[in-house]
mmCIF file of C-alpha atoms and ligand atoms in Angstrom:
data_model
loop_
_atom_site.group_PDB
_atom_site.id
_atom_site.type_symbol
_atom_site.label_atom_id
_atom_site.label_comp_id
_atom_site.label_asym_id
_atom_site.label_seq_id
_atom_site.Cartn_x
_atom_site.Cartn_y
_atom_site.Cartn_z
ATOM 1 C CA UNK A 1 -10.621 7.702 28.320
ATOM 2 C CA UNK A 2 -9.887 6.409 24.854
ATOM 3 C CA UNK A 3 -13.598 6.815 24.210
ATOM 4 C CA UNK A 4 -13.306 10.477 25.035
ATOM 5 C CA UNK A 5 -10.316 10.898 22.768
ATOM 6 C CA UNK A 6 -12.041 9.199 19.880
ATOM 7 C CA UNK A 7 -15.099 11.341 20.292
ATOM 8 C CA UNK A 8 -13.048 14.488 20.094
ATOM 9 C CA UNK A 9 -11.379 13.052 17.056
ATOM 10 C CA UNK A 10 -14.759 12.567 15.432
ATOM 11 C CA UNK A 11 -15.701 16.106 16.341
ATOM 12 C CA UNK A 12 -12.521 17.416 14.876
ATOM 13 C CA UNK A 13 -13.324 15.608 11.645
ATOM 14 C CA UNK A 14 -16.846 16.966 11.593
ATOM 15 C CA UNK A 15 -15.558 20.495 12.126
ATOM 16 C CA UNK A 16 -13.098 19.946 9.318
ATOM 17 C CA UNK A 17 -15.877 18.926 6.993
ATOM 18 C CA UNK A 18 -18.318 21.632 7.942
ATOM 19 C CA UNK A 19 -15.836 24.434 8.461
ATOM 20 C CA UNK A 20 -12.933 23.318 6.374
ATOM 21 C CA UNK A 21 -14.349 23.352 2.895
ATOM 22 C CA UNK A 22 -11.607 25.622 1.672
ATOM 23 C CA UNK A 23 -8.960 23.683 3.581
ATOM 24 C CA UNK A 24 -9.352 20.966 0.979
ATOM 25 C CA UNK A 25 -9.162 18.245 3.565
ATOM 26 C CA UNK A 26 -12.475 16.573 3.882
ATOM 27 C CA UNK A 27 -14.392 13.385 3.450
ATOM 28 C CA UNK A 28 -17.652 12.739 5.164
ATOM 29 C CA UNK A 29 -17.264 11.319 8.691
ATOM 30 C CA UNK A 30 -19.686 8.756 10.100
ATOM 31 C CA UNK A 31 -19.815 7.084 13.505
ATOM 32 C CA UNK A 32 -18.574 3.525 13.904
ATOM 33 C CA UNK A 33 -16.467 1.240 11.775
ATOM 34 C CA UNK A 34 -16.896 0.885 8.044
ATOM 35 C CA UNK A 35 -20.111 -1.055 7.445
ATOM 36 C CA UNK A 36 -20.178 -4.144 5.269
ATOM 37 C CA UNK A 37 -21.161 -3.605 1.673
ATOM 38 C CA UNK A 38 -22.114 -6.082 -1.011
ATOM 39 C CA UNK A 39 -19.126 -6.683 -3.286
ATOM 40 C CA UNK A 40 -19.373 -7.706 -6.903
ATOM 41 C CA UNK A 41 -18.904 -11.363 -7.852
ATOM 42 C CA UNK A 42 -17.479 -10.560 -11.245
ATOM 43 C CA UNK A 43 -15.870 -7.519 -12.767
ATOM 44 C CA UNK A 44 -14.809 -6.841 -16.324
ATOM 45 C CA UNK A 45 -11.944 -4.391 -15.881
ATOM 46 C CA UNK A 46 -11.566 -3.871 -19.596
ATOM 47 C CA UNK A 47 -15.203 -2.917 -20.048
ATOM 48 C CA UNK A 48 -14.856 -0.502 -17.126
ATOM 49 C CA UNK A 49 -12.076 1.507 -18.755
ATOM 50 C CA UNK A 50 -12.506 4.854 -20.493
ATOM 51 C CA UNK A 51 -14.150 8.107 -19.538
ATOM 52 C CA UNK A 52 -16.614 8.390 -16.663
ATOM 53 C CA UNK A 53 -18.246 11.691 -15.790
ATOM 54 C CA UNK A 54 -18.898 12.460 -12.162
ATOM 55 C CA UNK A 55 -22.625 12.868 -11.842
ATOM 56 C CA UNK A 56 -22.722 13.164 -8.070
ATOM 57 C CA UNK A 57 -20.378 12.614 -5.152
ATOM 58 C CA UNK A 58 -19.719 13.164 -1.485
ATOM 59 C CA UNK A 59 -17.427 16.183 -1.119
ATOM 60 C CA UNK A 60 -13.730 15.480 -0.906
ATOM 61 C CA UNK A 61 -10.453 17.311 -1.299
ATOM 62 C CA UNK A 62 -9.744 17.103 -5.028
ATOM 63 C CA UNK A 63 -13.144 18.338 -6.024
ATOM 64 C CA UNK A 64 -13.822 21.413 -3.951
ATOM 65 C CA UNK A 65 -14.656 24.327 -6.227
ATOM 66 C CA UNK A 66 -14.479 22.136 -9.337
ATOM 67 C CA UNK A 67 -16.892 21.370 -12.139
ATOM 68 C CA UNK A 68 -16.879 19.249 -15.313
ATOM 69 C CA UNK A 69 -15.205 16.488 -13.328
ATOM 70 C CA UNK A 70 -14.374 13.263 -15.092
ATOM 71 C CA UNK A 71 -12.076 10.288 -14.751
ATOM 72 C CA UNK A 72 -10.324 8.461 -17.537
ATOM 73 C CA UNK A 73 -9.212 4.920 -16.792
ATOM 74 C CA UNK A 74 -6.994 2.861 -19.035
ATOM 75 C CA UNK A 75 -5.373 -0.532 -18.593
ATOM 76 C CA UNK A 76 -1.601 -0.626 -18.354
ATOM 77 C CA UNK A 77 -1.582 -4.399 -17.959
ATOM 78 C CA UNK A 78 -4.257 -6.871 -16.965
ATOM 79 C CA UNK A 79 -4.398 -5.701 -13.338
ATOM 80 C CA UNK A 80 -2.934 -2.202 -13.439
ATOM 81 C CA UNK A 81 -4.943 0.851 -14.355
ATOM 82 C CA UNK A 82 -3.840 4.350 -15.200
ATOM 83 C CA UNK A 83 -6.130 6.947 -13.625
ATOM 84 C CA UNK A 84 -6.563 10.552 -14.726
ATOM 85 C CA UNK A 85 -8.993 12.736 -12.816
ATOM 86 C CA UNK A 86 -9.666 16.041 -14.498
ATOM 87 C CA UNK A 87 -11.757 19.090 -13.661
ATOM 88 C CA UNK A 88 -12.310 22.759 -14.316
ATOM 89 C CA UNK A 89 -11.999 25.376 -11.602
ATOM 90 C CA UNK A 90 -15.446 26.939 -11.258
ATOM 91 C CA UNK A 91 -14.151 30.384 -10.496
ATOM 92 C CA UNK A 92 -11.133 30.733 -12.781
ATOM 93 C CA UNK A 93 -12.044 28.297 -15.563
ATOM 94 C CA UNK A 94 -8.606 26.735 -15.217
ATOM 95 C CA UNK A 95 -8.341 23.038 -16.134
ATOM 96 C CA UNK A 96 -6.437 20.726 -13.845
ATOM 97 C CA UNK A 97 -5.859 17.035 -13.473
ATOM 98 C CA UNK A 98 -4.209 14.491 -11.242
ATOM 99 C CA UNK A 99 -2.855 11.190 -12.417
ATOM 100 C CA UNK A 100 -2.688 8.051 -10.391
ATOM 101 C CA UNK A 101 -2.458 4.353 -10.621
ATOM 102 C CA UNK A 102 -4.743 1.564 -9.536
ATOM 103 C CA UNK A 103 -4.407 -2.132 -8.988
ATOM 104 C CA UNK A 104 -7.345 -4.456 -9.407
ATOM 105 C CA UNK A 105 -7.294 -6.561 -6.224
ATOM 106 C CA UNK A 106 -10.571 -8.409 -6.689
ATOM 107 C CA UNK A 107 -13.914 -8.116 -8.504
ATOM 108 C CA UNK A 108 -14.653 -4.393 -8.440
ATOM 109 C CA UNK A 109 -12.053 -3.917 -5.712
ATOM 110 C CA UNK A 110 -9.353 -1.457 -6.636
ATOM 111 C CA UNK A 111 -6.502 0.157 -4.769
ATOM 112 C CA UNK A 112 -6.019 3.660 -6.123
ATOM 113 C CA UNK A 113 -3.057 5.891 -5.308
ATOM 114 C CA UNK A 114 -2.111 9.374 -6.458
ATOM 115 C CA UNK A 115 1.282 9.642 -4.770
ATOM 116 C CA UNK A 116 4.447 7.855 -5.845
ATOM 117 C CA UNK A 117 5.356 5.124 -3.394
ATOM 118 C CA UNK A 118 1.834 4.908 -1.967
ATOM 119 C CA UNK A 119 1.174 1.167 -1.605
ATOM 120 C CA UNK A 120 -1.536 -0.390 -3.778
ATOM 121 C CA UNK A 121 -2.528 -3.051 -1.304
ATOM 122 C CA UNK A 122 -5.762 -1.810 0.237
ATOM 123 C CA UNK A 123 -9.007 -1.669 -1.718
ATOM 124 C CA UNK A 124 -10.017 1.984 -1.332
ATOM 125 C CA UNK A 125 -12.218 2.083 -4.437
ATOM 126 C CA UNK A 126 -15.061 -0.391 -4.482
ATOM 127 C CA UNK A 127 -17.338 -0.657 -7.476
ATOM 128 C CA UNK A 128 -20.682 -1.576 -5.917
ATOM 129 C CA UNK A 129 -22.470 -1.755 -9.228
ATOM 130 C CA UNK A 130 -21.987 -0.935 -12.879
ATOM 131 C CA UNK A 131 -23.424 -1.850 -16.231
ATOM 132 C CA UNK A 132 -20.204 -0.518 -17.845
ATOM 133 C CA UNK A 133 -22.250 1.431 -20.377
ATOM 134 C CA UNK A 134 -24.205 3.967 -18.408
ATOM 135 C CA UNK A 135 -23.450 4.087 -14.674
ATOM 136 C CA UNK A 136 -21.029 3.035 -11.955
ATOM 137 C CA UNK A 137 -21.446 3.377 -8.211
ATOM 138 C CA UNK A 138 -18.146 3.665 -6.380
ATOM 139 C CA UNK A 139 -17.601 3.606 -2.642
ATOM 140 C CA UNK A 140 -14.629 4.258 -0.423
ATOM 141 C CA UNK A 141 -14.573 3.866 3.330
ATOM 142 C CA UNK A 142 -11.719 4.208 5.791
ATOM 143 C CA UNK A 143 -12.046 3.403 9.497
ATOM 144 C CA UNK A 144 -10.103 6.119 11.286
ATOM 145 C CA UNK A 145 -10.803 4.824 14.786
ATOM 146 C CA UNK A 146 -13.203 2.102 15.932
ATOM 147 C CA UNK A 147 -15.649 4.942 16.470
ATOM 148 C CA UNK A 148 -15.422 6.802 13.193
ATOM 149 C CA UNK A 149 -15.076 6.237 9.496
ATOM 150 C CA UNK A 150 -14.694 8.457 6.475
ATOM 151 C CA UNK A 151 -16.671 7.787 3.345
ATOM 152 C CA UNK A 152 -16.715 8.908 -0.238
ATOM 153 C CA UNK A 153 -19.410 7.876 -2.690
ATOM 154 C CA UNK A 154 -19.385 8.600 -6.385
ATOM 155 C CA UNK A 155 -22.038 8.109 -9.012
ATOM 156 C CA UNK A 156 -20.209 8.011 -12.344
ATOM 157 C CA UNK A 157 -21.932 8.068 -15.696
ATOM 158 C CA UNK A 158 -20.834 7.578 -19.256
ATOM 159 C CA UNK A 159 -22.917 10.560 -20.335
ATOM 160 C CA UNK A 160 -22.232 13.995 -18.996
ATOM 161 C CA UNK A 161 -25.941 14.425 -18.407
ATOM 162 C CA UNK A 162 -27.412 10.977 -17.793
ATOM 163 C CA UNK A 163 -31.090 10.096 -17.949
ATOM 164 C CA UNK A 164 -33.179 10.105 -14.788
ATOM 165 C CA UNK A 165 -33.553 6.359 -15.268
ATOM 166 C CA UNK A 166 -29.802 5.787 -15.143
ATOM 167 C CA UNK A 167 -29.501 7.900 -12.005
ATOM 168 C CA UNK A 168 -32.339 5.972 -10.362
ATOM 169 C CA UNK A 169 -30.618 2.636 -11.022
ATOM 170 C CA UNK A 170 -27.415 3.956 -9.475
ATOM 171 C CA UNK A 171 -29.204 5.355 -6.423
ATOM 172 C CA UNK A 172 -30.978 2.042 -5.900
ATOM 173 C CA UNK A 173 -27.553 0.435 -5.433
ATOM 174 C CA UNK A 174 -26.746 2.925 -2.676
ATOM 175 C CA UNK A 175 -30.106 2.235 -1.099
ATOM 176 C CA UNK A 176 -29.556 -1.541 -1.239
ATOM 177 C CA UNK A 177 -26.259 -1.041 0.575
ATOM 178 C CA UNK A 178 -27.725 1.325 3.188
ATOM 179 C CA UNK A 179 -25.425 4.105 2.062
ATOM 180 C CA UNK A 180 -26.628 7.617 2.827
ATOM 181 C CA UNK A 181 -27.505 9.868 -0.077
ATOM 182 C CA UNK A 182 -27.732 12.923 2.166
ATOM 183 C CA UNK A 183 -24.217 14.076 1.390
ATOM 184 C CA UNK A 184 -24.410 13.553 -2.350
ATOM 185 C CA UNK A 185 -23.869 16.738 -4.278
ATOM 186 C CA UNK A 186 -24.480 16.871 -8.005
ATOM 187 C CA UNK A 187 -21.466 17.889 -10.022
ATOM 188 C CA UNK A 188 -21.871 20.761 -12.455
ATOM 189 C CA UNK A 189 -21.497 19.330 -15.952
ATOM 190 C CA UNK A 190 -22.666 22.332 -17.932
ATOM 191 C CA UNK A 191 -20.548 24.656 -20.077
ATOM 192 C CA UNK A 192 -17.790 22.097 -20.021
ATOM 193 C CA UNK A 193 -15.082 21.685 -22.633
ATOM 194 C CA UNK A 194 -15.852 18.798 -24.940
ATOM 195 C CA UNK A 195 -13.353 16.039 -24.472
ATOM 196 C CA UNK A 196 -12.802 15.434 -28.159
ATOM 197 C CA UNK A 197 -11.063 18.771 -28.388
ATOM 198 C CA UNK A 198 -13.783 21.121 -29.516
ATOM 199 C CA UNK A 199 -14.840 24.309 -27.873
ATOM 200 C CA UNK A 200 -16.974 24.851 -24.815
ATOM 201 C CA UNK A 201 -20.454 23.436 -25.080
ATOM 202 C CA UNK A 202 -23.093 26.089 -25.253
ATOM 203 C CA UNK A 203 -25.827 25.556 -22.786
ATOM 204 C CA UNK A 204 -28.809 27.630 -21.854
ATOM 205 C CA UNK A 205 -28.077 28.164 -18.217
ATOM 206 C CA UNK A 206 -24.839 29.154 -16.696
ATOM 207 C CA UNK A 207 -23.823 27.368 -13.545
ATOM 208 C CA UNK A 208 -24.125 29.329 -10.363
ATOM 209 C CA UNK A 209 -20.789 30.281 -8.938
ATOM 210 C CA UNK A 210 -21.900 29.485 -5.455
ATOM 211 C CA UNK A 211 -20.625 26.461 -3.695
ATOM 212 C CA UNK A 212 -23.400 23.854 -3.777
ATOM 213 C CA UNK A 213 -21.830 22.054 -0.890
ATOM 214 C CA UNK A 214 -22.371 24.969 1.451
ATOM 215 C CA UNK A 215 -25.704 26.095 0.065
ATOM 216 C CA UNK A 216 -27.472 22.763 -0.338
ATOM 217 C CA UNK A 217 -25.601 19.707 0.868
ATOM 218 C CA UNK A 218 -24.894 20.835 4.403
ATOM 219 C CA UNK A 219 -28.420 22.093 5.106
ATOM 220 C CA UNK A 220 -29.846 18.917 3.525
ATOM 221 C CA UNK A 221 -27.596 16.731 5.603
ATOM 222 C CA UNK A 222 -28.371 18.606 8.790
ATOM 223 C CA UNK A 223 -32.059 18.385 8.046
ATOM 224 C CA UNK A 224 -31.785 14.629 7.489
ATOM 225 C CA UNK A 225 -29.466 13.946 10.432
HETATM 226 C C1 NAG B 1 -2.258 -11.264 -16.102
HETATM 227 O O1 NAG B 1 -0.952 -11.260 -16.617
HETATM 228 C C2 NAG B 1 -0.098 -12.129 -15.939
HETATM 229 C C3 NAG B 1 1.316 -11.980 -16.514
HETATM 230 O O2 NAG B 1 1.381 -10.952 -17.456
HETATM 231 C C4 NAG B 1 -0.587 -13.565 -16.087
HETATM 232 O O3 NAG B 1 0.254 -14.437 -15.390
HETATM 233 C C5 NAG B 1 -1.993 -13.638 -15.519
HETATM 234 O O4 NAG B 1 -2.529 -14.929 -15.730
HETATM 235 C C6 NAG B 1 -2.902 -12.630 -16.172
HETATM 236 N N1 NAG B 1 -4.177 -12.638 -15.485
HETATM 237 C C7 NAG B 1 -5.326 -12.582 -16.126
HETATM 238 C C8 NAG B 1 -6.549 -12.578 -15.284
HETATM 239 O O5 NAG B 1 -5.412 -12.522 -17.345
HETATM 240 C C1 NAG B 2 -3.245 17.414 -17.422
HETATM 241 O O1 NAG B 2 -2.543 18.591 -17.036
HETATM 242 C C2 NAG B 2 -1.360 18.780 -17.785
HETATM 243 C C3 NAG B 2 -0.581 19.908 -17.161
HETATM 244 O O2 NAG B 2 -1.390 20.996 -16.910
HETATM 245 C C4 NAG B 2 -1.733 19.014 -19.245
HETATM 246 O O3 NAG B 2 -0.580 19.207 -20.008
HETATM 247 C C5 NAG B 2 -2.497 17.799 -19.765
HETATM 248 O O4 NAG B 2 -2.946 18.036 -21.068
HETATM 249 C C6 NAG B 2 -3.677 17.508 -18.868
HETATM 250 N N1 NAG B 2 -4.294 16.250 -19.271
HETATM 251 C C7 NAG B 2 -5.598 16.089 -19.377
HETATM 252 C C8 NAG B 2 -6.069 14.751 -19.784
HETATM 253 O O5 NAG B 2 -6.383 16.982 -19.143
HETATM 254 C C1 NAG B 3 -8.315 8.513 -22.069
HETATM 255 O O1 NAG B 3 -7.137 7.744 -22.024
HETATM 256 C C2 NAG B 3 -6.863 7.092 -23.236
HETATM 257 C C3 NAG B 3 -5.664 6.190 -23.007
HETATM 258 O O2 NAG B 3 -4.592 6.899 -22.486
HETATM 259 C C4 NAG B 3 -6.613 8.129 -24.324
HETATM 260 O O3 NAG B 3 -6.369 7.501 -25.552
HETATM 261 C C5 NAG B 3 -7.835 9.020 -24.435
HETATM 262 O O4 NAG B 3 -7.595 10.061 -25.353
HETATM 263 C C6 NAG B 3 -8.175 9.628 -23.094
HETATM 264 N N1 NAG B 3 -9.398 10.374 -23.198
HETATM 265 C C7 NAG B 3 -9.525 11.614 -22.713
HETATM 266 C C8 NAG B 3 -10.827 12.266 -22.914
HETATM 267 O O5 NAG B 3 -8.622 12.181 -22.119
HETATM 268 C C1 NAG B 4 -15.359 20.253 -33.944
HETATM 269 O O1 NAG B 4 -16.474 21.029 -34.382
HETATM 270 C C2 NAG B 4 -16.543 21.188 -35.796
HETATM 271 C C3 NAG B 4 -17.645 22.166 -36.119
HETATM 272 O O2 NAG B 4 -18.751 22.012 -35.253
HETATM 273 C C4 NAG B 4 -16.729 19.824 -36.436
HETATM 274 O O3 NAG B 4 -16.798 19.937 -37.849
HETATM 275 C C5 NAG B 4 -15.561 18.918 -36.047
HETATM 276 O O4 NAG B 4 -15.756 17.613 -36.546
HETATM 277 C C6 NAG B 4 -15.408 18.854 -34.540
HETATM 278 N N1 NAG B 4 -14.201 18.119 -34.184
HETATM 279 C C7 NAG B 4 -14.205 17.121 -33.307
HETATM 280 C C8 NAG B 4 -12.884 16.501 -33.038
HETATM 281 O O5 NAG B 4 -15.216 16.766 -32.740
#
């Protein structure tokens, strides 16, 4: 009986992800509990601070319909991090951001929260690999029942448009951890405002105002399922 209930729960989550793009309530559901991943032995929080551009990510609430996404991390004290996630609305051009706080709980293991009073006790942001200077691979997994988990994966890069080499190194880390790349969707980082205050970058091609998630990620994922 509980098996049946959990299965419907999983189905509900899948429908939310596939059908609920505009509901802004989605992470990618997978069967089973959160798998083990290889954690870092050492982590230099200070070196990790600063601006990271989102190169690619699984779809999740904050980012639907957004482009030019980046995060800015700064140390408040030796284990507390201020987090600012910023983006541009693809359709209106409106800039928005959310601010949060993180606690470093272990090497590459951070608890990030965006709501006041949200406890910072559970590592929901795992750095699986970074060289601090070009890429970071970040993973978040929540077991929602013993039969389902929700995952987010981010590939963050110091450059808005990283080299193919950098991307390959990051993807190798996902591969080594058996983490699916099927749901990764590249973030639009063209025609973005420059962060040092200057005007919009001019770039040859405009970004398509079609949701990549619907047009490419879902068909890719279904094809690979
Ligand atoms: C962090 O700061 C606290 C007090 O400010 C200190 O006790 C602790 O040793 C520091 N930890 C590290 C890793 O520097
Ligand atoms: C975040 O948004 C607020 C309010 O819209 C704005 O004043 C602030 O400059 C933004 N910060 C960043 C880093 O974009
Ligand atoms: C990132 O945060 C630091 C510390 O608050 C700030 O000095 C810097 O201007 C921020 N960078 C951007 C691009 O918002
Ligand atoms: C903004 O652009 C102008 C002209 O291209 C340049 O001279 C100036 O240094 C830039 N400012 C910043 C903060 O990058």
